[in-house]
Short mmCIF file of C-alpha atoms in Angstrom, two decimals:
data_model
loop_
_atom_site.label_atom_id
_atom_site.label_comp_id
_atom_site.label_asym_id
_atom_site.label_seq_id
_atom_site.Cartn_x
_atom_site.Cartn_y
_atom_site.Cartn_z
CA MET Q 671 0.02 0.09 -0.18
CA ALA Q 672 2.94 2.42 0.50
CA ARG Q 673 4.39 2.24 -2.35
CA ALA Q 674 1.17 3.01 -4.37
CA CYS Q 675 0.24 6.19 -1.88
CA ARG Q 676 3.98 8.10 -3.07
CA LEU Q 677 1.53 10.00 -5.45
CA LEU Q 678 -1.28 12.48 -4.16
CA SER Q 679 -3.94 10.87 -5.44
CA TRP Q 680 -3.14 7.47 -4.46
CA SER Q 681 -2.49 8.89 -0.46
CA LEU Q 682 -6.05 10.42 -0.56
CA LEU Q 683 -7.33 7.17 -2.30
CA CYS Q 684 -5.27 4.90 0.16
CA THR Q 685 -6.30 7.20 3.62
CA ILE Q 686 -10.11 6.52 2.73
CA ALA Q 687 -9.51 2.75 2.29
CA SER Q 688 -7.83 1.94 5.05
CA CYS Q 689 -10.08 4.62 7.96
CA LEU Q 690 -13.80 3.49 6.34
CA ASN Q 691 -15.54 0.33 5.74
CA VAL Q 692 -15.68 -0.45 2.11
CA ASN Q 693 -19.33 -0.36 1.76
CA GLU Q 694 -19.30 3.05 3.08
CA ILE Q 695 -16.82 4.34 -0.27
CA THR Q 696 -19.72 3.33 -2.21
CA GLY Q 697 -20.50 7.16 -2.90
CA LYS Q 698 -21.41 8.72 -6.01
CA LEU Q 699 -18.16 9.40 -7.07
CA HIS Q 700 -18.35 9.27 -10.48
CA THR Q 701 -18.52 12.13 -13.43
CA ARG Q 702 -22.14 13.05 -13.77
CA LEU Q 703 -23.71 12.87 -17.38
CA ASN Q 704 -23.17 15.52 -19.43
CA ALA Q 705 -27.15 14.30 -20.67
CA GLN Q 706 -28.32 15.96 -23.74
CA CYS Q 707 -31.12 14.93 -25.88
CA ASN Q 708 -30.91 13.86 -29.54
CA ASP Q 709 -30.45 16.84 -31.87
CA SER Q 710 -31.79 14.67 -34.96
CA MET Q 711 -35.09 13.90 -34.31
CA ASN Q 712 -36.56 12.09 -37.30
CA GLY Q 713 -40.38 13.25 -38.11
CA SER Q 714 -42.30 15.28 -35.78
CA ARG Q 715 -43.37 14.67 -32.20
CA ARG Q 716 -46.85 13.69 -33.78
CA LEU Q 717 -45.26 11.50 -36.70
CA PHE Q 718 -43.48 9.68 -33.51
CA VAL Q 719 -46.69 9.13 -31.71
CA ASN Q 720 -48.58 7.77 -34.86
CA SER Q 721 -45.79 5.39 -35.93
CA VAL Q 722 -45.95 4.11 -32.78
CA LEU Q 723 -49.62 3.77 -32.64
CA SER Q 724 -50.61 2.60 -35.71
CA SER Q 725 -47.80 -0.05 -36.31
CA ALA Q 726 -45.24 -2.49 -34.32
CA MET Q 727 -42.19 -1.13 -34.07
CA THR Q 728 -38.81 -2.56 -33.91
CA LEU Q 729 -36.81 -1.36 -30.83
CA PHE Q 730 -33.24 -2.65 -32.32
CA VAL Q 731 -31.68 -4.22 -34.50
CA THR Q 732 -29.40 -7.28 -33.84
CA PRO Q 733 -26.43 -6.89 -35.51
CA THR Q 734 -25.46 -9.71 -37.82
CA LYS Q 735 -21.22 -9.52 -36.61
CA SER Q 736 -19.63 -8.11 -33.26
CA ASN Q 737 -16.81 -7.02 -31.89
CA GLY Q 738 -17.36 -8.73 -28.78
CA VAL Q 739 -15.66 -10.78 -26.28
CA THR Q 740 -15.85 -12.76 -23.37
CA ARG Q 741 -14.69 -10.79 -20.85
CA ALA Q 742 -15.41 -7.91 -19.23
CA VAL Q 743 -11.84 -6.29 -18.15
CA GLY Q 744 -8.38 -6.91 -19.00
CA GLY Q 745 -5.95 -9.57 -17.45
CA ALA Q 746 -4.63 -7.31 -14.95
CA GLU Q 747 -7.71 -5.78 -13.85
CA GLU Q 748 -9.52 -9.43 -13.48
CA SER Q 749 -6.46 -10.84 -11.81
CA CYS Q 750 -6.24 -8.48 -8.86
CA ARG Q 751 -10.11 -8.20 -8.40
CA ALA Q 752 -10.02 -12.10 -8.03
CA ALA Q 753 -7.33 -11.56 -5.72
CA GLY Q 754 -8.86 -8.51 -3.73
CA ASN Q 755 -5.43 -6.44 -3.74
CA CYS Q 756 -6.10 -4.16 -6.79
CA LEU Q 757 -5.21 -1.13 -4.28
CA GLU Q 758 -1.86 -2.74 -3.32
CA ILE Q 759 -0.79 -3.05 -6.54
CA GLY Q 760 -1.71 -0.14 -7.79
CA GLU Q 761 -4.12 -1.67 -10.35
CA TRP Q 762 -6.27 1.55 -10.86
CA ASP Q 763 -8.66 0.64 -13.33
CA GLY Q 764 -9.24 -2.62 -11.55
CA ALA Q 765 -10.01 -1.25 -8.27
CA VAL Q 766 -12.26 1.77 -9.45
CA GLY Q 767 -13.83 0.41 -12.91
CA TRP Q 768 -13.19 4.17 -14.57
CA SER Q 769 -11.58 2.26 -17.65
CA TRP Q 770 -14.38 -0.29 -18.12
CA GLY Q 771 -11.42 -2.97 -19.64
CA ALA Q 772 -9.88 -1.32 -22.75
CA LYS Q 773 -9.19 -4.48 -25.49
CA GLU Q 774 -10.50 -7.33 -23.80
CA ARG Q 775 -14.56 -6.73 -23.40
CA CYS Q 776 -17.25 -6.62 -25.61
CA ASP Q 777 -18.18 -3.43 -27.38
CA PRO Q 778 -21.00 -1.31 -24.98
CA SER Q 779 -23.01 0.06 -28.32
CA ASP Q 780 -23.49 -3.71 -29.26
CA PRO Q 781 -26.92 -4.79 -28.04
CA LEU Q 782 -25.60 -8.05 -26.99
CA CYS Q 783 -23.15 -6.37 -24.92
CA GLY Q 784 -24.21 -7.45 -20.84
CA ALA Q 785 -23.48 -5.67 -17.98
CA ASP Q 786 -20.44 -7.26 -17.27
CA GLY Q 787 -18.85 -6.94 -20.26
CA THR Q 788 -19.78 -10.47 -21.30
CA LEU Q 789 -21.11 -10.89 -25.04
CA ARG Q 790 -25.02 -12.84 -24.69
CA SER Q 791 -26.03 -15.40 -27.39
CA SER Q 792 -29.53 -13.51 -27.56
CA LEU Q 793 -31.69 -11.19 -25.55
CA MET Q 794 -35.13 -11.79 -23.91
CA GLY Q 795 -37.58 -9.84 -22.16
CA LYS Q 796 -39.45 -10.93 -19.35
CA GLN Q 797 -43.10 -11.64 -19.20
CA VAL Q 798 -45.56 -8.59 -19.35
CA PRO Q 799 -46.59 -8.13 -15.46
CA GLN Q 800 -50.74 -8.83 -15.71
CA PRO Q 801 -52.48 -5.55 -14.68
CA VAL Q 802 -53.96 -5.68 -11.13
CA VAL Q 803 -55.71 -2.52 -11.58
CA ASP Q 804 -57.43 -0.50 -14.35
CA ILE Q 805 -54.65 1.51 -16.42
CA THR Q 806 -56.21 5.42 -16.42
CA HIS Q 807 -53.17 6.71 -19.08
CA ILE Q 808 -50.78 5.56 -21.48
CA ALA Q 809 -47.06 6.62 -21.63
CA LEU Q 810 -45.09 6.76 -24.84
CA ILE Q 811 -40.80 6.93 -24.09
CA ARG Q 812 -38.50 7.41 -26.97
CA ILE Q 813 -35.00 6.87 -25.51
CA ASP Q 814 -31.49 6.91 -27.72
CA VAL Q 815 -28.94 4.34 -27.08
CA GLY Q 816 -25.56 5.82 -28.04
CA ARG Q 817 -26.01 7.23 -31.16
CA LYS Q 818 -27.36 4.23 -33.93
CA GLU Q 819 -29.67 2.31 -31.39
CA SER Q 820 -33.39 3.47 -30.30
CA GLY Q 821 -36.47 2.02 -28.42
CA VAL Q 822 -39.96 2.77 -27.11
CA LEU Q 823 -40.97 1.85 -23.78
CA LYS Q 824 -45.41 1.58 -23.26
CA LEU Q 825 -46.46 2.50 -20.31
CA GLY Q 826 -49.65 2.31 -18.38
CA LEU Q 827 -50.54 4.54 -15.33
CA TYR Q 828 -52.66 3.71 -12.38
CA GLY Q 829 -54.68 7.18 -11.98
CA ASN Q 830 -57.29 5.72 -9.84
CA GLU Q 831 -55.44 4.10 -7.24
CA CYS Q 832 -52.28 6.62 -7.15
CA PRO Q 833 -53.65 9.97 -8.70
CA GLY Q 834 -51.34 12.35 -6.68
CA ALA Q 835 -48.09 10.38 -8.27
CA VAL Q 836 -49.65 9.93 -11.36
CA LEU Q 837 -50.60 13.84 -12.23
CA GLU Q 838 -47.19 14.81 -11.23
CA LEU Q 839 -46.00 12.05 -13.85
CA ILE Q 840 -48.45 13.41 -16.59
CA ASP Q 841 -46.70 16.25 -15.98
CA PHE Q 842 -43.18 15.46 -16.01
CA LEU Q 843 -43.57 13.29 -19.25
CA SER Q 844 -45.69 15.83 -21.19
CA GLN Q 845 -45.75 19.49 -20.79
CA GLY Q 846 -43.22 19.84 -17.77
CA LEU Q 847 -43.91 19.49 -14.00
CA THR Q 848 -44.70 22.98 -12.60
CA THR Q 849 -43.65 24.10 -8.66
CA GLN Q 850 -43.31 27.42 -8.62
CA ALA Q 851 -43.67 30.17 -11.45
CA GLY Q 852 -41.79 32.92 -12.83
CA ASN Q 853 -41.71 36.59 -12.06
CA GLY Q 854 -44.47 37.01 -14.73
CA ASP Q 855 -41.56 38.20 -17.76
CA SER Q 856 -41.06 35.67 -20.00
CA MET Q 857 -38.44 37.45 -21.40
CA LYS Q 858 -36.13 37.73 -17.77
CA THR Q 859 -37.47 34.52 -15.90
CA MET Q 860 -34.67 31.95 -15.94
CA THR Q 861 -36.73 28.94 -15.18
CA SER Q 862 -38.51 26.15 -17.03
CA PRO Q 863 -41.08 23.46 -16.16
CA VAL Q 864 -38.86 19.93 -15.71
CA SER Q 865 -39.66 17.40 -18.34
CA LEU Q 866 -38.34 14.43 -18.95
CA ALA Q 867 -38.72 15.32 -22.84
CA ALA Q 868 -35.82 18.21 -22.17
CA GLY Q 869 -32.79 16.86 -20.88
CA GLY Q 870 -34.00 13.19 -19.75
CA VAL Q 871 -31.30 10.19 -19.54
CA VAL Q 872 -31.14 7.19 -17.80
CA SER Q 873 -29.48 8.43 -15.00
CA TYR Q 874 -28.53 5.03 -13.19
CA ILE Q 875 -29.07 1.51 -14.18
CA ASN Q 876 -28.65 -1.73 -11.00
CA PRO Q 877 -28.24 -3.97 -13.33
CA GLY Q 878 -30.43 -6.80 -13.98
CA VAL Q 879 -32.70 -5.28 -10.94
CA ALA Q 880 -33.57 -1.60 -12.39
CA VAL Q 881 -33.10 1.13 -14.44
CA GLU Q 882 -33.64 4.71 -13.39
CA PHE Q 883 -34.82 8.09 -15.32
CA GLY Q 884 -34.55 11.46 -14.60
CA VAL Q 885 -33.46 14.97 -15.69
CA PRO Q 886 -29.39 15.26 -14.00
CA SER Q 887 -29.59 19.31 -14.05
CA GLN Q 888 -32.36 21.46 -14.46
CA SER Q 889 -30.29 24.43 -15.36
CA ASN Q 890 -28.45 22.29 -18.16
CA ALA Q 891 -31.29 21.36 -20.18
CA PHE Q 892 -32.75 24.90 -20.00
CA GLY Q 893 -29.40 26.03 -21.75
CA ARG Q 894 -29.50 23.72 -23.97
CA SER Q 895 -33.06 24.34 -24.92
CA ARG Q 896 -32.44 28.04 -25.46
CA GLY Q 897 -28.90 27.87 -26.77
CA LEU Q 898 -27.25 28.91 -24.08
CA SER Q 899 -23.55 28.09 -23.21
CA ARG Q 900 -24.10 29.39 -19.75
CA VAL Q 901 -26.83 29.92 -17.33
CA THR Q 902 -26.85 32.00 -14.28
CA ASP Q 903 -29.57 33.20 -11.76
CA PHE Q 904 -31.51 29.75 -13.19
CA ILE Q 905 -34.41 29.40 -10.71
CA PRO Q 906 -35.04 25.57 -10.79
CA GLN Q 907 -38.64 23.45 -9.98
CA LYS Q 908 -38.37 22.41 -6.22
CA ARG Q 909 -39.51 18.95 -5.35
CA PRO Q 910 -43.27 18.75 -5.14
CA SER Q 911 -45.47 19.00 -1.86
CA ALA Q 912 -44.99 15.05 -0.23
CA SER Q 913 -48.69 15.56 0.89
CA ILE Q 914 -49.79 15.33 -2.85
CA THR Q 915 -49.18 11.83 -3.12
CA ALA Q 916 -49.91 10.82 1.08
CA ASN Q 917 -53.35 9.41 -0.02
CA ASP Q 918 -51.96 7.20 -2.62
CA LYS Q 919 -52.82 3.57 -2.44
CA VAL Q 920 -50.22 0.47 -2.58
CA THR Q 921 -51.67 -1.07 -5.20
CA ARG Q 922 -49.30 -3.70 -5.42
CA SER Q 923 -45.49 -5.20 -4.36
CA HIS Q 924 -42.40 -4.90 -6.31
CA ASP Q 925 -42.88 -8.32 -7.33
CA ALA Q 926 -42.08 -9.09 -11.11
CA ALA Q 927 -40.06 -6.95 -13.69
CA GLY Q 928 -41.91 -3.99 -15.36
CA LEU Q 929 -43.03 -1.91 -13.08
CA LEU Q 930 -42.88 1.35 -12.76
CA SER Q 931 -42.15 3.11 -9.23
CA VAL Q 932 -41.69 6.24 -7.36
CA SER Q 933 -40.94 7.24 -4.22
CA ILE Q 934 -43.39 7.34 -1.33
CA LYS Q 935 -43.34 11.31 -1.18
CA GLY Q 936 -43.51 11.16 -5.15
CA LEU Q 937 -41.40 12.69 -7.89
CA GLY Q 938 -38.02 14.34 -6.67
CA TYR Q 939 -37.17 12.60 -4.04
CA GLY Q 940 -35.86 9.35 -5.42
CA GLY Q 941 -32.10 10.28 -4.62
CA THR Q 942 -30.58 10.48 -1.83
CA GLY Q 943 -32.03 13.90 -0.07
CA PHE Q 944 -29.25 15.67 -0.23
CA GLU Q 945 -29.20 16.95 -4.09
CA SER Q 946 -30.04 20.49 -4.65
CA ASP Q 947 -33.03 21.44 -6.28
CA ASP Q 948 -31.64 21.65 -9.65
CA GLU Q 949 -30.90 18.38 -9.55
CA SER Q 950 -33.65 16.77 -7.67
CA PHE Q 951 -35.36 14.84 -10.72
CA GLU Q 952 -32.59 13.30 -11.54
CA ARG Q 953 -33.50 10.11 -10.52
CA ALA Q 954 -37.28 11.01 -10.76
CA PHE Q 955 -38.45 7.18 -11.16
CA LEU Q 956 -37.64 3.44 -12.04
CA ILE Q 957 -38.83 0.41 -13.47
CA THR Q 958 -38.07 -2.42 -12.12
CA ALA Q 959 -36.24 -5.24 -14.01
CA ASP Q 960 -36.93 -7.97 -12.11
CA SER Q 961 -38.92 -8.97 -8.79
CA THR Q 962 -37.88 -6.47 -5.85
CA PRO Q 963 -39.86 -6.50 -3.11
CA SER Q 964 -37.55 -4.57 -0.80
CA MET Q 965 -38.12 -1.41 -2.50
CA ASP Q 966 -41.81 -1.96 -0.84
CA LYS Q 967 -40.59 -0.11 2.08
CA SER Q 968 -40.03 3.62 0.24
CA ARG Q 969 -41.35 3.19 -2.92
CA ARG Q 970 -44.72 2.86 -4.49
CA VAL Q 971 -45.86 0.88 -8.18
CA VAL Q 972 -47.71 3.44 -9.73
CA GLY Q 973 -47.92 1.52 -13.02
CA GLN Q 974 -46.13 -1.03 -15.56
CA VAL Q 975 -44.93 -1.99 -18.94
CA LEU Q 976 -47.71 -3.16 -21.33
CA ASP Q 977 -46.32 -5.15 -24.20
CA ALA Q 978 -43.35 -7.54 -24.84
CA GLU Q 979 -41.47 -5.19 -27.02
CA SER Q 980 -41.27 -2.67 -24.03
CA MET Q 981 -40.24 -5.52 -22.16
CA ALA Q 982 -37.99 -6.43 -24.41
CA PHE Q 983 -35.94 -3.10 -24.59
CA LEU Q 984 -36.34 -2.88 -20.74
CA GLU Q 985 -34.00 -5.72 -20.80
CA ARG Q 986 -32.01 -4.10 -22.91
CA LEU Q 987 -31.60 -1.13 -20.94
CA ALA Q 988 -31.36 -2.94 -17.25
CA ASN Q 989 -28.19 -4.95 -19.04
CA LEU Q 990 -26.20 -2.06 -20.04
CA PRO Q 991 -22.68 -1.69 -19.16
CA THR Q 992 -22.08 0.57 -16.20
CA GLN Q 993 -19.62 3.38 -15.12
CA ARG Q 994 -18.89 1.60 -11.59
CA GLY Q 995 -16.39 4.13 -10.26
CA ILE Q 996 -15.39 3.22 -6.63
CA ARG Q 997 -17.95 0.89 -6.53
CA GLY Q 998 -15.85 -1.32 -8.94
CA VAL Q 999 -13.82 -2.17 -5.58
CA VAL Q 1000 -16.74 -4.15 -4.31
CA PRO Q 1001 -17.79 -7.26 -5.32
CA GLY Q 1002 -21.11 -7.58 -7.25
CA GLN Q 1003 -20.89 -3.54 -6.53
CA THR Q 1004 -22.33 -2.96 -10.53
CA SER Q 1005 -24.63 -0.16 -10.76
CA GLY Q 1006 -24.14 3.19 -11.92
CA LEU Q 1007 -24.31 5.43 -14.84
CA PRO Q 1008 -24.91 4.01 -18.29
CA LEU Q 1009 -21.38 3.58 -19.88
CA ILE Q 1010 -22.88 4.84 -23.32
CA ARG Q 1011 -25.39 8.01 -23.73
CA VAL Q 1012 -28.96 6.85 -22.77
CA THR Q 1013 -31.07 9.99 -23.78
CA VAL Q 1014 -34.99 10.70 -24.06
CA ASN Q 1015 -35.97 11.52 -27.03
CA ASP Q 1016 -39.37 12.07 -26.48
CA ALA Q 1017 -42.47 11.23 -24.10
CA ALA Q 1018 -46.32 11.51 -24.67
CA VAL Q 1019 -49.26 10.86 -21.88
CA SER Q 1020 -52.92 10.79 -22.86
CA LYS Q 1021 -55.90 8.96 -21.55
CA VAL Q 1022 -56.77 5.31 -22.02
CA THR Q 1023 -59.46 5.93 -24.56
CA GLY Q 1024 -57.13 7.87 -27.47
CA GLY Q 1025 -53.62 8.05 -28.58
CA PRO Q 1026 -50.67 10.03 -26.58
CA SER Q 1027 -50.89 13.86 -27.95
CA LEU Q 1028 -48.53 16.15 -28.70
CA MET Q 1029 -49.63 18.98 -28.65
#
């Protein structure tokens, strides 16, 4: 350890590792994703909805040729992780996981590349969850994975049982959620509703367990929408009052893949609780990729995936390689930001009696 700590950065890391339990240093040290929507939207937003509703969409295409390999990390990284001595021998990649394996791993943009870097033979979605209550609204979310792959998630919302949370989601997935107004002067007001369709990303992945969605920074999203390189004096939307969802019912356990879940307190409370207002919607909601009843203590199921195509695309998202950061030190800790950019291209919501409208 002394040898690896000669440099200042190593000294700091070694001090942390020696003074804290490893489980206490699995905090959020990775670089925040510079989220942005894909500028090249194919067709109008209305065309997006009509195409989804009028025909079955191909969510992604399995390539006929792949450059993938069978291991997630290089030989040195793999050896030190097996021995548990990456820090001692100075193998930074193996200990922290910021470099995801160099030569000996599959291409993360390959739809068959798994979260551990292993190339899979096929990709199959889990069974569509059975509705336990009425579906009152349908939501469509179009997502771009890297530069060449895209897919759509079709979701149903439980508006009768969870009216508070569903109303927040309807705004968040359409025109934007507003918790405070501007100063009345549209030319001087540096604020905007927070919307998943403007600056939204897949913000966090727990491989095989859940995929989280949100807006990492309201000010950055606002700046991009206005073509501003720098935003000052921006007023972000605050978290909604937790009283809005206080009377929402618990409809079901997190007992299946494909369940839409929000914090018991509603949108804006899905992170650690220490985020600033600007970052409070970074982890706004999640969709389960497997049965996870432990979520019942702090979260509420307010909707679900509706079709097999969406479940297949969810399986792809839930198994994307991740930026592990310091979690790479701990065996089994693979959650984090997606290794490649995953952005929300568009979103729409409407009642079940008609197709989603983007007007």
